[in-house]
mmCIF file of C-alpha atoms and ligand atoms in Angstrom:
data_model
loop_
_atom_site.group_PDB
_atom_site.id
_atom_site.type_symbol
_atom_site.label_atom_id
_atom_site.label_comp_id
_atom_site.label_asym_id
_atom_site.label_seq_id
_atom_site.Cartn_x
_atom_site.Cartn_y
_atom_site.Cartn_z
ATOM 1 C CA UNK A 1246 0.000 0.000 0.000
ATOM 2 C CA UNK A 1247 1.096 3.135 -1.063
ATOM 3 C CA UNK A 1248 0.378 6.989 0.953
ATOM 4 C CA UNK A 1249 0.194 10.230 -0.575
ATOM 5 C CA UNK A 1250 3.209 11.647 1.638
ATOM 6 C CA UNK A 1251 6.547 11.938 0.016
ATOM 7 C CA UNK A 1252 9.857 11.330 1.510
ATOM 8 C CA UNK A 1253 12.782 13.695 0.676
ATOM 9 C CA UNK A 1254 16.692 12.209 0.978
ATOM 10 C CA UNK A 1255 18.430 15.619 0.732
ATOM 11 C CA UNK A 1256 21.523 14.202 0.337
ATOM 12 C CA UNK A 1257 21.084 11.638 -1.989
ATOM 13 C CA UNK A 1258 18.728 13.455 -3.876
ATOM 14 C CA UNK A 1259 15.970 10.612 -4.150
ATOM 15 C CA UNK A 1260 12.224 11.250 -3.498
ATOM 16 C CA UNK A 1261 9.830 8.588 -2.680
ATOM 17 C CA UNK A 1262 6.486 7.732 -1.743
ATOM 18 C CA UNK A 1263 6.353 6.677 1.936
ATOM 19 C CA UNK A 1264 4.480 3.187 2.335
ATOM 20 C CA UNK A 1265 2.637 2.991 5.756
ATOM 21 C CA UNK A 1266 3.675 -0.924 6.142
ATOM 22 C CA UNK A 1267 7.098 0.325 6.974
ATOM 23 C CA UNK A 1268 7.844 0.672 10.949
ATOM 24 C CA UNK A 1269 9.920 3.711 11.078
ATOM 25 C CA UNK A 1270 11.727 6.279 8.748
ATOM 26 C CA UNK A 1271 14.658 4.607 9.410
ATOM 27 C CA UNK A 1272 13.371 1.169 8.254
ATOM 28 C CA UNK A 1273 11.953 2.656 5.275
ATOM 29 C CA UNK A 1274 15.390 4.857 4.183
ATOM 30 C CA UNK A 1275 17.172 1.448 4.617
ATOM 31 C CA UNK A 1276 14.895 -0.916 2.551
ATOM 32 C CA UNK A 1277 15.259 1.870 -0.165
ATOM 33 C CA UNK A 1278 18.569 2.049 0.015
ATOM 34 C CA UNK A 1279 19.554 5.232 1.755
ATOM 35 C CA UNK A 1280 22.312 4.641 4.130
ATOM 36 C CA UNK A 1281 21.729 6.037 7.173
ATOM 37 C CA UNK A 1282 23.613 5.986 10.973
ATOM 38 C CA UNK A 1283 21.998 4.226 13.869
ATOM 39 C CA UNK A 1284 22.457 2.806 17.356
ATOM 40 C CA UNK A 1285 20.017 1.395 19.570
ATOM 41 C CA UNK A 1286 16.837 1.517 17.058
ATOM 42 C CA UNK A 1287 14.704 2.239 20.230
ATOM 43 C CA UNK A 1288 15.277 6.103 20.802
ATOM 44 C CA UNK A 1289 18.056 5.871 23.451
ATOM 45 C CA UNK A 1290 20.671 6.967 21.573
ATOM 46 C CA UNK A 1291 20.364 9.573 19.351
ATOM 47 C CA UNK A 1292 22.867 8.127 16.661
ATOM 48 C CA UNK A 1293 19.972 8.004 14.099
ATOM 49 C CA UNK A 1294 19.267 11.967 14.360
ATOM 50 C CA UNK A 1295 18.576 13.949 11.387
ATOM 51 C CA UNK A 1296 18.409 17.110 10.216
ATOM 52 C CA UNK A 1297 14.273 17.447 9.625
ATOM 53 C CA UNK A 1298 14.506 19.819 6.552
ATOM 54 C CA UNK A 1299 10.964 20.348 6.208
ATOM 55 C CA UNK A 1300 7.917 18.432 7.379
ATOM 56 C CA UNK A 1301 6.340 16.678 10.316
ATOM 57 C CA UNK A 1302 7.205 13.247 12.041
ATOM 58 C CA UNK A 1303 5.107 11.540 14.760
ATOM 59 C CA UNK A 1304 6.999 9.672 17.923
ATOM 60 C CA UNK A 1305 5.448 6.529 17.867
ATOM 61 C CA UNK A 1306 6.757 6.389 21.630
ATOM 62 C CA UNK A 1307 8.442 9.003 23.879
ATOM 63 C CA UNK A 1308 12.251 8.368 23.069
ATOM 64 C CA UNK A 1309 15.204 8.576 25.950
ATOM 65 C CA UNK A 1310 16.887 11.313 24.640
ATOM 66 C CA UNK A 1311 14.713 14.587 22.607
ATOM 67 C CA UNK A 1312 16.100 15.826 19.769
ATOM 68 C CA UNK A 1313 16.564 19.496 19.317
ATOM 69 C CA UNK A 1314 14.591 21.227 17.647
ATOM 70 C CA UNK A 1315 14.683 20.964 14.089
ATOM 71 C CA UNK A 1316 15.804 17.839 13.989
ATOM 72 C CA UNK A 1317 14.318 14.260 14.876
ATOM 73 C CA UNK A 1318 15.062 10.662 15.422
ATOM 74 C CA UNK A 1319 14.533 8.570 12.462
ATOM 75 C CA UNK A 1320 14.577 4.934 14.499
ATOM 76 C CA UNK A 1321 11.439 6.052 16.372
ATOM 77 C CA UNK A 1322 9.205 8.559 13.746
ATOM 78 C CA UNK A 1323 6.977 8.079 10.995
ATOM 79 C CA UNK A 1324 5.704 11.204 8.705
ATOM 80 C CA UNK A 1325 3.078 12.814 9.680
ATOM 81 C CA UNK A 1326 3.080 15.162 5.900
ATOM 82 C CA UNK A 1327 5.706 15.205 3.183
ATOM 83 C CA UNK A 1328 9.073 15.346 4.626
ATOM 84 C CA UNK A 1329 12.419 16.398 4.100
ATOM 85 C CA UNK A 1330 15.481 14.416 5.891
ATOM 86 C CA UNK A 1331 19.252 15.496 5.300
ATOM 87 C CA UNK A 1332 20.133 12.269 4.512
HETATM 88 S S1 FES B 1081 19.090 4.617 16.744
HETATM 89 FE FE1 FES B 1081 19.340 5.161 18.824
HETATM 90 S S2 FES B 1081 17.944 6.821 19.033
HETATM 91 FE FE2 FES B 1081 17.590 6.134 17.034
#
């Protein structure tokens, strides 16, 4: 199943449609081939924090540490409109 929201990869230049049946940003970069950093993949760590371009993510749970602002935590978010990741 497809969505209507768009995912930006600054970096790598690559837009794509985000598909709900993926967990987390994170998951979905990965599977798509963006290569992105991570630790714990359970918002402890903060290794997985991006620059949040543009756009809105949703915690699916309160992480350990809280990104600034600006930024968020790709392990533990899902889009909430189109976004745009430095990644
Ligand atoms: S990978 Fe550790 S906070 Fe996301």
């Amino acid at each position: 199943m497809s969505s209507e929201i768009k995912i930006t990869f600054a970096k790598s230049g690559t837009t794509l449609e985000w598909d709900p049946k993926f967990e987390t940003l994170l998951d979905f970069a990965e599977k798509n081939g963006i290569v992105m950093d991570f630790g714990c993949r359970s918002g402890n760590c903060s290794d997985c924090v991006l620059d949040l371009v543009s756009g809105e993510v949703e915690y699916l749970w309160e992480p350990e540490v809280v990104p600034d602002e600006g930024m968020c935590l790709t392990c533990c978010t899902v889009p909430k409109t189109d976004v745009t990741l430095n990644a």
